[in-house]
Amino acid sequence: MSPDARFHRARLLALSLGGLMALAVAVYMTLGAVGSWSFVLSYRGEKLLTILLVAWAVPVSTVLFHVISRNQILTPSIMGFDALFMLIQTLAVFLIGAATVTQWNPVLVYLGELAAMVAFSTLLFRWLFGRIAQSLELLLLVGIIFGVLFRSVTGLLQRLIDPGEFLVLQDRLFASFSGADPQVLAMSAALVAAASFWAIWRLPAIDAMILGRDGALAVGVPHRRLTAEVFLIVTLLVAASTALVGPITFFGLLVANLAYRLLPGAPLRLTLPLAGLLGALLLVGAQVVLERVLGFTGTVGMVIEFLGGLLFILLLIERAR
């Protein structure tokens, strides 16, 4: 496909997805609304903003992670972000108790979770990529090992927790788009916006990384420094979305691969907006179905995990063939 044809197709896709997303947003904001419109629009507006933040941050971070890892079946969660989030929540309930944890200031909880995830990924990157070996494969392998360790410790602690407190803990471990504190939401929006502008500013150089290390160096791109920058951008986006709503492991994988198949071989300046639109359409549409059709019987995260896990298996089979 020529660049002009690809750009024309991207524009048509963007217009189509934008129209569908606008329709989904209108349905979500108005369908089944009763009582005061000011309250309904304010309440649903906050939830909608949360959904849109996650719908942008997770797919964009996944696409950028695919660029530096050069592997389209991996997600940033392979580094152990989701497992670390679950461990933090479990440790808090195990050591302090669910009654005390639920009364904590949500802003301080958000900042603590964000700082823990960013510090973990930064130390891991500096230790492995900066000192021991400049190998992203080794970094991913150690990230997987830490993820398994975190999940094992989490599973052990959950077996020791009182059953009543475990029920409270379960609610905190599933992704939820409702009940976000306005201050936390504002901080997440600022962080996602800053990381996104940083990525957009560096987009031409990041695009060159698709050529690989030697290819990027050949066109004058500082591969090692840019890898560190992209890794930090991915970390900020994933940490912000995970600390805000909880883990959604396979959502980024699902949306990113849909974008790749709708617009194969496209540069990042076309792929990233398309992934963001697809993510928003899927999450808003899923929330409408969950709330207005299924009557809150389940969570969006459970459906996304099922579909994303199924896609992950299909991608593994496709790659093996």
Coordinates of N, CA and C in Angstrom, one line a residue, residues 165-282:
E165 N -12.2 -9.8 54.7 CA -11.3 -8.8 54.1 C -10.9 -9.2 52.7
F166 N -10.8 -10.5 52.4 CA -10.5 -10.9 51.0 C -11.6 -10.4 50.0
L167 N -12.8 -10.4 50.4 CA -13.9 -9.9 49.5 C -13.7 -8.4 49.2
V168 N -13.3 -7.6 50.2 CA -12.9 -6.2 50.0 C -11.7 -6.1 49.1
L169 N -10.8 -6.9 49.3 CA -9.6 -6.9 48.4 C -9.9 -7.2 47.0
Q170 N -10.8 -8.2 46.8 CA -11.1 -8.5 45.4 C -11.7 -7.3 44.6
D171 N -12.5 -6.5 45.3 CA -13.1 -5.4 44.7 C -12.0 -4.4 44.2
R172 N -10.9 -4.3 45.0 CA -9.9 -3.4 44.7 C -8.9 -3.9 43.6
L173 N -9.0 -5.2 43.3 CA -8.1 -5.8 42.3 C -8.6 -5.8 40.9
F174 N -10.0 -5.7 40.8 CA -10.6 -5.7 39.4 C -10.7 -4.3 38.9
A175 N -10.4 -4.1 37.6 CA -10.5 -2.8 37.0 C -11.9 -2.2 37.1
S176 N -12.0 -1.0 37.6 CA -13.3 -0.3 37.8 C -13.2 1.1 37.3
F177 N -14.1 1.6 36.5 CA -14.1 3.0 36.0 C -15.0 3.9 36.8
S178 N -15.6 3.4 37.9 CA -16.4 4.3 38.7 C -15.8 4.6 40.0
G179 N -16.1 5.7 40.6 CA -15.7 6.0 41.9 C -14.3 6.7 42.0
A180 N -13.7 7.1 40.9 CA -12.4 7.7 40.9 C -12.5 9.1 41.6
D181 N -11.6 9.4 42.5 CA -11.5 10.7 43.1 C -11.2 11.8 42.1
P182 N -11.9 12.9 42.1 CA -11.7 14.0 41.2 C -10.2 14.5 41.1
Q183 N -9.6 14.5 42.3 CA -8.2 15.0 42.3 C -7.3 13.9 41.7
V184 N -7.6 12.7 42.0 CA -6.8 11.6 41.3 C -7.0 11.6 39.8
L185 N -8.2 11.8 39.4 CA -8.5 11.8 38.0 C -7.8 13.0 37.3
A186 N -7.8 14.1 37.9 CA -7.0 15.3 37.4 C -5.5 15.0 37.3
M187 N -5.0 14.4 38.3 CA -3.6 14.1 38.3 C -3.2 13.1 37.2
S188 N -4.1 12.1 37.0 CA -3.9 11.1 36.0 C -3.9 11.7 34.6
A189 N -4.9 12.6 34.4 CA -5.1 13.3 33.1 C -3.8 14.1 32.8
A190 N -3.3 14.8 33.8 CA -2.1 15.6 33.6 C -0.9 14.8 33.3
L191 N -0.8 13.6 34.0 CA 0.4 12.7 33.7 C 0.3 12.1 32.4
V192 N -0.9 11.6 32.0 CA -1.1 11.0 30.7 C -0.9 12.0 29.6
A193 N -1.3 13.3 29.8 CA -1.1 14.3 28.8 C 0.4 14.6 28.6
A194 N 1.1 14.8 29.7 CA 2.5 15.1 29.6 C 3.3 14.0 28.9
A195 N 3.0 12.7 29.3 CA 3.7 11.6 28.6 C 3.3 11.5 27.1
S196 N 2.1 11.8 26.8 CA 1.6 11.7 25.4 C 2.3 12.8 24.6
F197 N 2.4 14.0 25.1 CA 3.1 15.1 24.4 C 4.5 14.8 24.2
W198 N 5.1 14.2 25.2 CA 6.5 13.8 25.1 C 6.7 12.8 24.0
A199 N 5.8 11.8 23.9 CA 5.9 10.8 22.8 C 5.7 11.4 21.5
I200 N 4.7 12.3 21.4 CA 4.4 13.0 20.1 C 5.6 13.8 19.6
W201 N 6.3 14.5 20.6 CA 7.5 15.3 20.2 C 8.6 14.4 19.7
R202 N 8.7 13.2 20.2 CA 9.8 12.3 19.8 C 9.4 11.3 18.8
L203 N 8.2 11.5 18.2 CA 7.6 10.5 17.3 C 8.5 10.2 16.1
P204 N 9.0 11.2 15.4 CA 9.9 10.9 14.2 C 11.0 10.0 14.5
A205 N 11.7 10.3 15.7 CA 12.8 9.4 16.1 C 12.4 8.0 16.5
I206 N 11.2 8.0 17.2 CA 10.7 6.7 17.6 C 10.3 5.8 16.4
D207 N 9.8 6.5 15.4 CA 9.4 5.7 14.1 C 10.7 5.0 13.5
A208 N 11.8 5.7 13.7 CA 13.0 5.1 13.1 C 13.5 3.9 13.8
M209 N 13.0 3.7 15.1 CA 13.5 2.5 15.9 C 12.9 1.3 15.3
I210 N 11.9 1.4 14.5 CA 11.3 0.2 13.8 C 12.4 -0.5 13.0
L211 N 13.4 0.3 12.5 CA 14.4 -0.3 11.7 C 15.4 -1.2 12.5
G212 N 15.3 -1.2 13.8 CA 16.2 -1.9 14.7 C 17.3 -1.0 15.1
R213 N 18.2 -1.6 16.0 CA 19.3 -0.8 16.6 C 20.2 -0.3 15.5
D214 N 20.7 -1.2 14.6 CA 21.6 -0.8 13.6 C 21.0 0.2 12.6
G215 N 19.8 0.0 12.2 CA 19.1 0.9 11.3 C 18.9 2.2 11.9
A216 N 18.5 2.3 13.2 CA 18.3 3.6 13.9 C 19.6 4.3 14.0
L217 N 20.7 3.7 14.4 CA 22.0 4.3 14.4 C 22.4 4.8 13.1
A218 N 22.1 4.1 12.0 CA 22.5 4.5 10.7 C 21.9 5.8 10.2
V219 N 20.6 6.1 10.7 CA 20.0 7.3 10.3 C 20.1 8.4 11.4
G220 N 21.1 8.2 12.4 CA 21.4 9.2 13.3 C 20.6 9.3 14.6
V221 N 19.8 8.2 14.9 CA 19.0 8.1 16.1 C 19.8 7.5 17.2
P222 N 19.9 8.2 18.4 CA 20.6 7.6 19.5 C 19.7 6.5 20.2
H223 N 20.0 5.3 19.7 CA 19.1 4.1 20.1 C 19.0 3.9 21.6
R224 N 20.1 3.9 22.3 CA 20.0 3.6 23.7 C 19.3 4.6 24.5
R225 N 19.6 5.9 24.2 CA 18.9 7.0 25.0 C 17.5 7.0 24.6
L226 N 17.1 6.9 23.4 CA 15.7 6.9 23.0 C 14.9 5.7 23.6
T227 N 15.6 4.6 23.6 CA 14.9 3.4 24.3 C 14.6 3.7 25.7
A228 N 15.5 4.3 26.4 CA 15.3 4.7 27.8 C 14.1 5.7 27.9
E229 N 14.0 6.7 27.0 CA 12.9 7.6 27.0 C 11.6 7.0 26.7
V230 N 11.5 6.1 25.7 CA 10.3 5.4 25.4 C 9.9 4.5 26.5
F231 N 10.8 3.8 27.1 CA 10.5 3.0 28.3 C 9.9 3.8 29.4
L232 N 10.4 5.0 29.7 CA 9.9 5.8 30.7 C 8.5 6.3 30.4
I233 N 8.3 6.7 29.1 CA 6.9 7.1 28.7 C 5.9 6.0 28.9
V234 N 6.3 4.8 28.4 CA 5.4 3.6 28.6 C 5.1 3.4 30.1
T235 N 6.2 3.5 30.9 CA 6.0 3.3 32.4 C 5.0 4.3 32.9
L236 N 5.1 5.5 32.6 CA 4.2 6.6 33.1 C 2.8 6.3 32.7
L237 N 2.6 6.0 31.4 CA 1.2 5.7 30.9 C 0.6 4.5 31.6
V238 N 1.4 3.4 31.7 CA 0.8 2.2 32.3 C 0.6 2.4 33.8
A239 N 1.6 3.1 34.5 CA 1.4 3.3 35.9 C 0.2 4.2 36.2
A240 N 0.1 5.2 35.4 CA -1.1 6.2 35.7 C -2.4 5.5 35.5
S241 N -2.6 4.7 34.4 CA -3.8 4.0 34.2 C -4.1 2.9 35.2
T242 N -3.0 2.1 35.6 CA -3.2 1.0 36.5 C -3.6 1.6 37.9
A243 N -2.8 2.6 38.4 CA -3.1 3.2 39.7 C -4.5 3.8 39.7
L244 N -5.0 4.3 38.5 CA -6.3 4.9 38.5 C -7.5 3.9 38.6
V245 N -7.5 2.9 37.7 CA -8.6 2.0 37.6 C -8.3 0.5 38.0
G246 N -7.0 0.2 38.0 CA -6.6 -1.2 38.3 C -6.1 -1.8 37.0
P247 N -5.6 -3.1 37.0 CA -5.0 -3.7 35.9 C -6.0 -4.2 34.8
I248 N -5.6 -3.9 33.5 CA -6.4 -4.4 32.4 C -5.3 -5.0 31.5
T249 N -4.9 -6.3 31.7 CA -3.7 -6.8 31.1 C -3.7 -6.9 29.6
F250 N -4.8 -7.4 29.0 CA -4.8 -7.7 27.6 C -5.5 -6.6 26.7
F251 N -5.9 -5.5 27.4 CA -6.7 -4.5 26.6 C -5.8 -3.9 25.5
G252 N -4.5 -3.5 25.9 CA -3.6 -2.9 25.0 C -3.3 -3.8 23.8
L253 N -3.1 -5.1 24.1 CA -2.7 -6.1 23.1 C -3.9 -6.2 22.1
L254 N -5.1 -6.2 22.6 CA -6.3 -6.3 21.8 C -6.4 -5.2 20.8
V255 N -6.3 -3.9 21.4 CA -6.5 -2.7 20.5 C -5.4 -2.5 19.6
A256 N -4.1 -2.7 20.0 CA -3.0 -2.5 19.2 C -3.0 -3.4 18.0
N257 N -3.3 -4.7 18.2 CA -3.3 -5.6 17.0 C -4.5 -5.4 16.1
L258 N -5.6 -4.9 16.6 CA -6.7 -4.4 15.7 C -6.2 -3.3 14.9
A259 N -5.5 -2.3 15.4 CA -5.0 -1.2 14.7 C -4.0 -1.6 13.6
Y260 N -3.2 -2.6 14.0 CA -2.2 -3.1 13.0 C -2.9 -3.7 11.8
R261 N -3.9 -4.4 12.0 CA -4.6 -5.1 11.0 C -5.5 -4.2 10.1
L262 N -6.0 -3.2 10.7 CA -6.8 -2.2 10.0 C -5.9 -1.3 9.1
L263 N -4.7 -1.1 9.6 CA -3.8 -0.2 8.9 C -2.4 -0.8 8.9
P264 N -2.2 -1.8 8.1 CA -0.9 -2.5 8.2 C 0.3 -1.7 7.6
G265 N 1.4 -1.7 8.3 CA 2.6 -1.0 7.9 C 2.5 0.5 8.0
A266 N 1.6 1.0 8.8 CA 1.5 2.4 8.9 C 2.5 3.0 9.9
P267 N 2.9 4.2 9.7 CA 3.8 4.9 10.7 C 3.1 5.2 12.0
L268 N 3.8 5.5 13.0 CA 3.2 5.7 14.3 C 2.3 6.9 14.3
R269 N 2.6 7.9 13.5 CA 1.7 9.1 13.5 C 0.3 8.8 13.1
L270 N 0.1 7.6 12.4 CA -1.2 7.2 12.0 C -1.7 6.1 12.9
T271 N -0.8 5.2 13.4 CA -1.2 4.1 14.2 C -1.7 4.5 15.6
L272 N -1.0 5.5 16.2 CA -1.3 5.9 17.6 C -2.7 6.5 17.7
P273 N -3.1 7.5 16.8 CA -4.5 8.0 16.9 C -5.5 6.9 16.6
L274 N -5.2 6.0 15.7 CA -6.2 4.9 15.4 C -6.4 4.0 16.6
A275 N -5.3 3.7 17.3 CA -5.4 2.8 18.5 C -6.2 3.5 19.6
G276 N -5.9 4.8 19.7 CA -6.7 5.6 20.7 C -8.2 5.6 20.4
L277 N -8.6 5.8 19.2 CA -10.0 5.8 18.8 C -10.6 4.4 19.0
L278 N -9.9 3.4 18.6 CA -10.4 2.0 18.8 C -10.6 1.7 20.3
G279 N -9.6 2.1 21.1 CA -9.7 1.9 22.5 C -10.9 2.6 23.1
A280 N -11.1 3.8 22.7 CA -12.2 4.6 23.3 C -13.6 4.0 22.9
L281 N -13.6 3.6 21.6 CA -14.9 3.0 21.1 C -15.2 1.7 21.8
L282 N -14.2 0.8 22.0 CA -14.4 -0.4 22.6 C -14.8 -0.3 24.1

